[in-house]
mmCIF file of C-alpha atoms in Angstrom:
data_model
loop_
_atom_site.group_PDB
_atom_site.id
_atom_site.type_symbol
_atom_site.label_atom_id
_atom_site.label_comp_id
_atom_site.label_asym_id
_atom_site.label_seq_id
_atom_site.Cartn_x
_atom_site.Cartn_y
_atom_site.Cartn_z
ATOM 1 C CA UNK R 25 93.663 104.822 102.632
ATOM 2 C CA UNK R 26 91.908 101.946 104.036
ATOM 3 C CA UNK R 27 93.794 98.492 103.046
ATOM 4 C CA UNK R 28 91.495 95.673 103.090
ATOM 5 C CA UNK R 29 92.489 91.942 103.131
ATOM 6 C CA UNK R 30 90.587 88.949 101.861
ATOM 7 C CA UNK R 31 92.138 87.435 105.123
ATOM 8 C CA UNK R 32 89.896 89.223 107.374
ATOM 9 C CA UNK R 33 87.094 87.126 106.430
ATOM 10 C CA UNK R 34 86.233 83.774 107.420
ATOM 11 C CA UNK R 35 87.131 80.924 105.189
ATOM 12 C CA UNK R 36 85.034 78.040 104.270
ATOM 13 C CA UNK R 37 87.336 74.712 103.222
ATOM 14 C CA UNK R 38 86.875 74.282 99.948
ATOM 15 C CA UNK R 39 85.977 77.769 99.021
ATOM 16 C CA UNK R 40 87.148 81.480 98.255
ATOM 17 C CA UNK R 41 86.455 83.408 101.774
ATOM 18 C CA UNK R 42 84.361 86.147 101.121
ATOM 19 C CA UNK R 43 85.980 89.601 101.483
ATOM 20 C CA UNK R 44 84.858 92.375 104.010
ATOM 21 C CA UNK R 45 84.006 95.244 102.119
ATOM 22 C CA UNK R 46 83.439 98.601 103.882
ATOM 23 C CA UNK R 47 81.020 101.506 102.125
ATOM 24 C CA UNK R 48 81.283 104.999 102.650
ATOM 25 C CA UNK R 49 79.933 107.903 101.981
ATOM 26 C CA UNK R 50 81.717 109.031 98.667
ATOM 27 C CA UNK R 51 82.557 106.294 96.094
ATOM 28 C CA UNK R 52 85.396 103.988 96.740
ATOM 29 C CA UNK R 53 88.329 103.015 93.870
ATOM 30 C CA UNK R 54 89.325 99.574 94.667
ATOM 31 C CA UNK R 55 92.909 98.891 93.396
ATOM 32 C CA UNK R 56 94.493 95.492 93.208
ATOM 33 C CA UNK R 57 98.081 94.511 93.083
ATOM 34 C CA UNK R 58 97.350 91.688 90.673
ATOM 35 C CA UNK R 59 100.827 90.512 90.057
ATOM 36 C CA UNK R 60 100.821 90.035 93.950
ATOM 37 C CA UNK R 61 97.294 88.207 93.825
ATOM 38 C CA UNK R 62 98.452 85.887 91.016
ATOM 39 C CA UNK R 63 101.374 84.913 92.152
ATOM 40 C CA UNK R 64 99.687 83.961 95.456
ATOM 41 C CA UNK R 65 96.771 81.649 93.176
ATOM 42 C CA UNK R 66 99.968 80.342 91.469
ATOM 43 C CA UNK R 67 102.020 78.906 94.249
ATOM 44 C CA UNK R 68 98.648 77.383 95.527
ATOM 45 C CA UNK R 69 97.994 75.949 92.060
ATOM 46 C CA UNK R 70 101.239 74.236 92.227
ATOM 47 C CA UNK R 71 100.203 71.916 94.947
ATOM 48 C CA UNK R 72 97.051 70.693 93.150
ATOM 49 C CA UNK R 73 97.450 67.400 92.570
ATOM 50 C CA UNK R 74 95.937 68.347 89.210
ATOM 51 C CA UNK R 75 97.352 71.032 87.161
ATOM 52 C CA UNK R 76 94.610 73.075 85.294
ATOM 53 C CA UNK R 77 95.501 73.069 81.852
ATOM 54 C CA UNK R 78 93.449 74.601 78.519
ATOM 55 C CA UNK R 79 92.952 71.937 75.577
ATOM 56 C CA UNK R 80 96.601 73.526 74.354
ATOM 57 C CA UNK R 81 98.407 72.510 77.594
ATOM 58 C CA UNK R 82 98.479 75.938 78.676
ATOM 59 C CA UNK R 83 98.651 76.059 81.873
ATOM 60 C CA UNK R 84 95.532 77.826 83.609
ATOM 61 C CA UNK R 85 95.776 76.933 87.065
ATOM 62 C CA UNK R 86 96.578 80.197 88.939
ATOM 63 C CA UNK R 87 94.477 82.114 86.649
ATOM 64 C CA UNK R 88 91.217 79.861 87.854
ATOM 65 C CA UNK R 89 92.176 80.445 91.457
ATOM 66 C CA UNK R 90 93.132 84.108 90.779
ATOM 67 C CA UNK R 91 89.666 84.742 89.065
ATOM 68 C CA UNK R 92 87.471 83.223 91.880
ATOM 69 C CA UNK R 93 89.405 85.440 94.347
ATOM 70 C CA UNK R 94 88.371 88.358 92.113
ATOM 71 C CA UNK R 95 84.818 87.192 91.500
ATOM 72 C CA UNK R 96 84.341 86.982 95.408
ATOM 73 C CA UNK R 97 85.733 90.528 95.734
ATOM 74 C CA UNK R 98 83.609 92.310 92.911
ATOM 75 C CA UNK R 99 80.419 90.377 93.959
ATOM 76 C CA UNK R 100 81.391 92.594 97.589
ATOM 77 C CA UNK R 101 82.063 95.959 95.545
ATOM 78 C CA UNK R 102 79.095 95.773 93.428
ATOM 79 C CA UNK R 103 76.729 96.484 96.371
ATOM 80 C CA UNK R 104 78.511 99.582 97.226
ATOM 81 C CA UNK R 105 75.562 102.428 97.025
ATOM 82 C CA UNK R 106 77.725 105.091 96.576
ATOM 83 C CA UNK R 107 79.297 103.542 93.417
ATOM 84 C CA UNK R 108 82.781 101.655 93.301
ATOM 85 C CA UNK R 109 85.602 101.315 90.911
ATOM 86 C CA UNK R 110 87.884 98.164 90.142
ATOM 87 C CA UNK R 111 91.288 98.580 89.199
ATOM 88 C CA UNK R 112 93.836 96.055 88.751
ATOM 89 C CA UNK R 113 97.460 96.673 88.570
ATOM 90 C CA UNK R 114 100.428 94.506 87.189
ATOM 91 C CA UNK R 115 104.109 94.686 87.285
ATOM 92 C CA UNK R 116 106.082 95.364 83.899
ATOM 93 C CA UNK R 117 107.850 92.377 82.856
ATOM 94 C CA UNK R 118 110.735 91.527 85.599
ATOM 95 C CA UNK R 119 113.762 92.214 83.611
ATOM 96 C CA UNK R 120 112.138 95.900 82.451
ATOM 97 C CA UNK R 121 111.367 97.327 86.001
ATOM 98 C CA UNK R 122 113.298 99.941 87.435
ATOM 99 C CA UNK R 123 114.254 97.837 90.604
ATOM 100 C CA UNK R 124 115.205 95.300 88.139
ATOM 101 C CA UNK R 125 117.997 97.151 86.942
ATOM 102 C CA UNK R 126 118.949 98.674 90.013
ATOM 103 C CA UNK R 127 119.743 96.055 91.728
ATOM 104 C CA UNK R 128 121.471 94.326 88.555
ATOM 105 C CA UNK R 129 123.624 97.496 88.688
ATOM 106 C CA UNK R 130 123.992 97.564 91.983
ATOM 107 C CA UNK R 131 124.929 93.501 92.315
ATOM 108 C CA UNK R 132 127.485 94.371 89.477
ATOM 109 C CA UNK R 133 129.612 96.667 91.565
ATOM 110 C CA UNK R 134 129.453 95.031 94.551
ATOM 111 C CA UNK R 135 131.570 91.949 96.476
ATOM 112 C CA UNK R 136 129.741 88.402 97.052
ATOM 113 C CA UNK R 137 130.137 89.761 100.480
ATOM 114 C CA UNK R 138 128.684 92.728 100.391
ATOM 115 C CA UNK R 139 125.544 91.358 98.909
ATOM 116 C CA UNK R 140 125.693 88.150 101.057
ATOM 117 C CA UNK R 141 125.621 90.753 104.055
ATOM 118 C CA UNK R 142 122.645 92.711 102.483
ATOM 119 C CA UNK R 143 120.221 90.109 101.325
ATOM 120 C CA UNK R 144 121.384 87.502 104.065
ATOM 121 C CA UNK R 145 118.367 85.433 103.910
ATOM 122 C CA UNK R 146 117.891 85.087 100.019
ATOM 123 C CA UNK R 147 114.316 84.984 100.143
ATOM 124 C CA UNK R 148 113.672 88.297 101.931
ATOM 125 C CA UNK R 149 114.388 89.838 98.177
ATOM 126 C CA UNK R 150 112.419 88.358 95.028
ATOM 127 C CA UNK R 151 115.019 88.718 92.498
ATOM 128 C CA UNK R 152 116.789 85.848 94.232
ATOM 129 C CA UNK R 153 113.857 83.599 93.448
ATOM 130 C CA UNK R 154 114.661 80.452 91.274
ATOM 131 C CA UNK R 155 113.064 81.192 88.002
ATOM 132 C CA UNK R 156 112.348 77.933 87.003
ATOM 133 C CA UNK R 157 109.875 77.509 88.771
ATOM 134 C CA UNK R 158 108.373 79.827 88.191
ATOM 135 C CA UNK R 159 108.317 79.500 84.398
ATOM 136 C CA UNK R 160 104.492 79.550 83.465
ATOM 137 C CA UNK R 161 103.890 82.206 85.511
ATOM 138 C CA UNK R 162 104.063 85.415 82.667
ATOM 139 C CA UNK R 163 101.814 83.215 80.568
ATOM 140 C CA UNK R 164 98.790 82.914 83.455
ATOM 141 C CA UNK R 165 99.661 87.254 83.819
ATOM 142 C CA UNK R 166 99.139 87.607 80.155
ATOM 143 C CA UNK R 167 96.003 85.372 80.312
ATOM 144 C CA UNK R 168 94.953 87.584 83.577
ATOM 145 C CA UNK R 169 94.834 90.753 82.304
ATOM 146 C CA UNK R 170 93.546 89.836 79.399
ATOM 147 C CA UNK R 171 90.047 88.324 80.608
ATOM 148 C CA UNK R 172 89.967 90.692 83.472
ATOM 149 C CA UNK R 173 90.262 93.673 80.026
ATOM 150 C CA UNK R 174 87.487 91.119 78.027
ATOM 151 C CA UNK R 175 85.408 91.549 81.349
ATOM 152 C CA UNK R 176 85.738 95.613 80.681
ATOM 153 C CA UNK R 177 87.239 95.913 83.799
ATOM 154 C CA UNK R 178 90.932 98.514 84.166
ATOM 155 C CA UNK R 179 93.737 96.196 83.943
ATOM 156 C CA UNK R 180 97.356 97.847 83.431
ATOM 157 C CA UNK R 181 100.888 97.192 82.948
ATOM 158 C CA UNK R 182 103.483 99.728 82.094
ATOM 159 C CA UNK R 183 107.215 98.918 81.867
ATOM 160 C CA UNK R 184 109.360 100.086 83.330
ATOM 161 C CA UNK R 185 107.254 100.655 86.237
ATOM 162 C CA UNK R 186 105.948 97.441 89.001
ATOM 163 C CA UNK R 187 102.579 97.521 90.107
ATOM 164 C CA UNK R 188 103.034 99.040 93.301
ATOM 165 C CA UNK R 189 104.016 102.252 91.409
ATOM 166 C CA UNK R 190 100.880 101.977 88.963
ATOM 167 C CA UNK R 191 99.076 101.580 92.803
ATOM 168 C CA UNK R 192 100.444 104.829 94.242
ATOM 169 C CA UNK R 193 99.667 106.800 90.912
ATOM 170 C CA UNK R 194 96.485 105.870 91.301
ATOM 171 C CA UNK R 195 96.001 106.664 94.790
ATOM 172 C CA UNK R 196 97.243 109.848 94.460
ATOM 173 C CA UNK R 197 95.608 111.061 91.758
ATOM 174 C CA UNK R 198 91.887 109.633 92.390
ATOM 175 C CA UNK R 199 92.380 109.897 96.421
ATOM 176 C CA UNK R 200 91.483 113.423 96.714
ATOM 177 C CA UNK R 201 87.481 112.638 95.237
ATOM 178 C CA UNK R 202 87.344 109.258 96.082
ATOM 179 C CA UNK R 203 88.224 106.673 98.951
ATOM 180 C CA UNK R 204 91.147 104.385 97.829
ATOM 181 C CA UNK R 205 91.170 100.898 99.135
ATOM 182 C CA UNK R 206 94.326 98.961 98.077
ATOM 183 C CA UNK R 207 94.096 95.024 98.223
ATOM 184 C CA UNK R 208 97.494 93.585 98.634
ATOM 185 C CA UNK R 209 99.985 92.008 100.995
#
């Protein structure tokens, strides 16, 4: 599989870079961890000094962000002359996923120690993120998936699995036709 990153471009102030996109000679299935790329757009919309809001005061401000990433990427894809496919791939719902409840069991039966000693920088794990502040952040996922669907374009989540395992599935089972490209960190 080829992983391409938005990264590898070169980025204008002021604007989405524009990806590198590499054709081939069979058609290429371009898979997105979106629950990776949204979270990224969110965590940038939080130092606007304006938060993007819709006339309801939802909030809307990764979702903007997250969309112009896409937009850059699919303008790329589209020119592929051998055809290209977009998936986009979400996490189930934190407290659903498999991981979730592992570690929850896992925490359960262990000493303060013991986990201290495992996770001993706090951040290397996400589940010891501080969830309020991140509090807005299933709403902009809902609204995600939902215009990237309205757009008629594949956007999934399935409890009790995360995104990366909606990634592999995919991989897997259109790899053998196809190329895969996966777009995430």
């Amino acid at each position: 599989f080829n992983s391409v990153s938005e990264d590898s471009a070169p980025k204008q102030k002021g604007s989405v870079a524009a990806p590198v996109v590499e054709f081939r000679n069979k058609p290429t299935l371009h898979v997105f961890d979106a629950s990776n790329w949204l979270c990224r757009a969110y965590f940038v919309s939080q130092n606007q000094p304006r938060k993007l809001t819709a006339l309801d005061g939802t909030p809307t401000g990764a979702v903007y962000i997250f969309m112009n990433m896409i937009e850059a990427m699919l303008t790329q894809i589209k020119k592929d002359p051998k055809g290209a496919y977009a998936a986009f791939c979400f996490d189930g719902r934190s407290n659903s996923t498999r991981r979730y409840r592992a570690i929850q069991n896992w925490n359960a039966e262990q000493t303060p120690d013991v986990i201290k000693s495992v996770f001993q920088k706090s951040s290397a794990y996400q589940g010891n993120r501080d969830r309020t502040k991140t509090a807005d952040l299933p709403i902009q996922m809902d609204l995600a998936q939902e215009i990237l669907e309205a757009y008629g374009l594949w956007a999934r989540r399935k409890s009790p699995y995360e995104a990366d395992d909606i990634i592999g599935t995919l991989a897997y089972r259109f790899g053998v036709k196809n190329f895969v490209d996966i777009y995430t960190r």
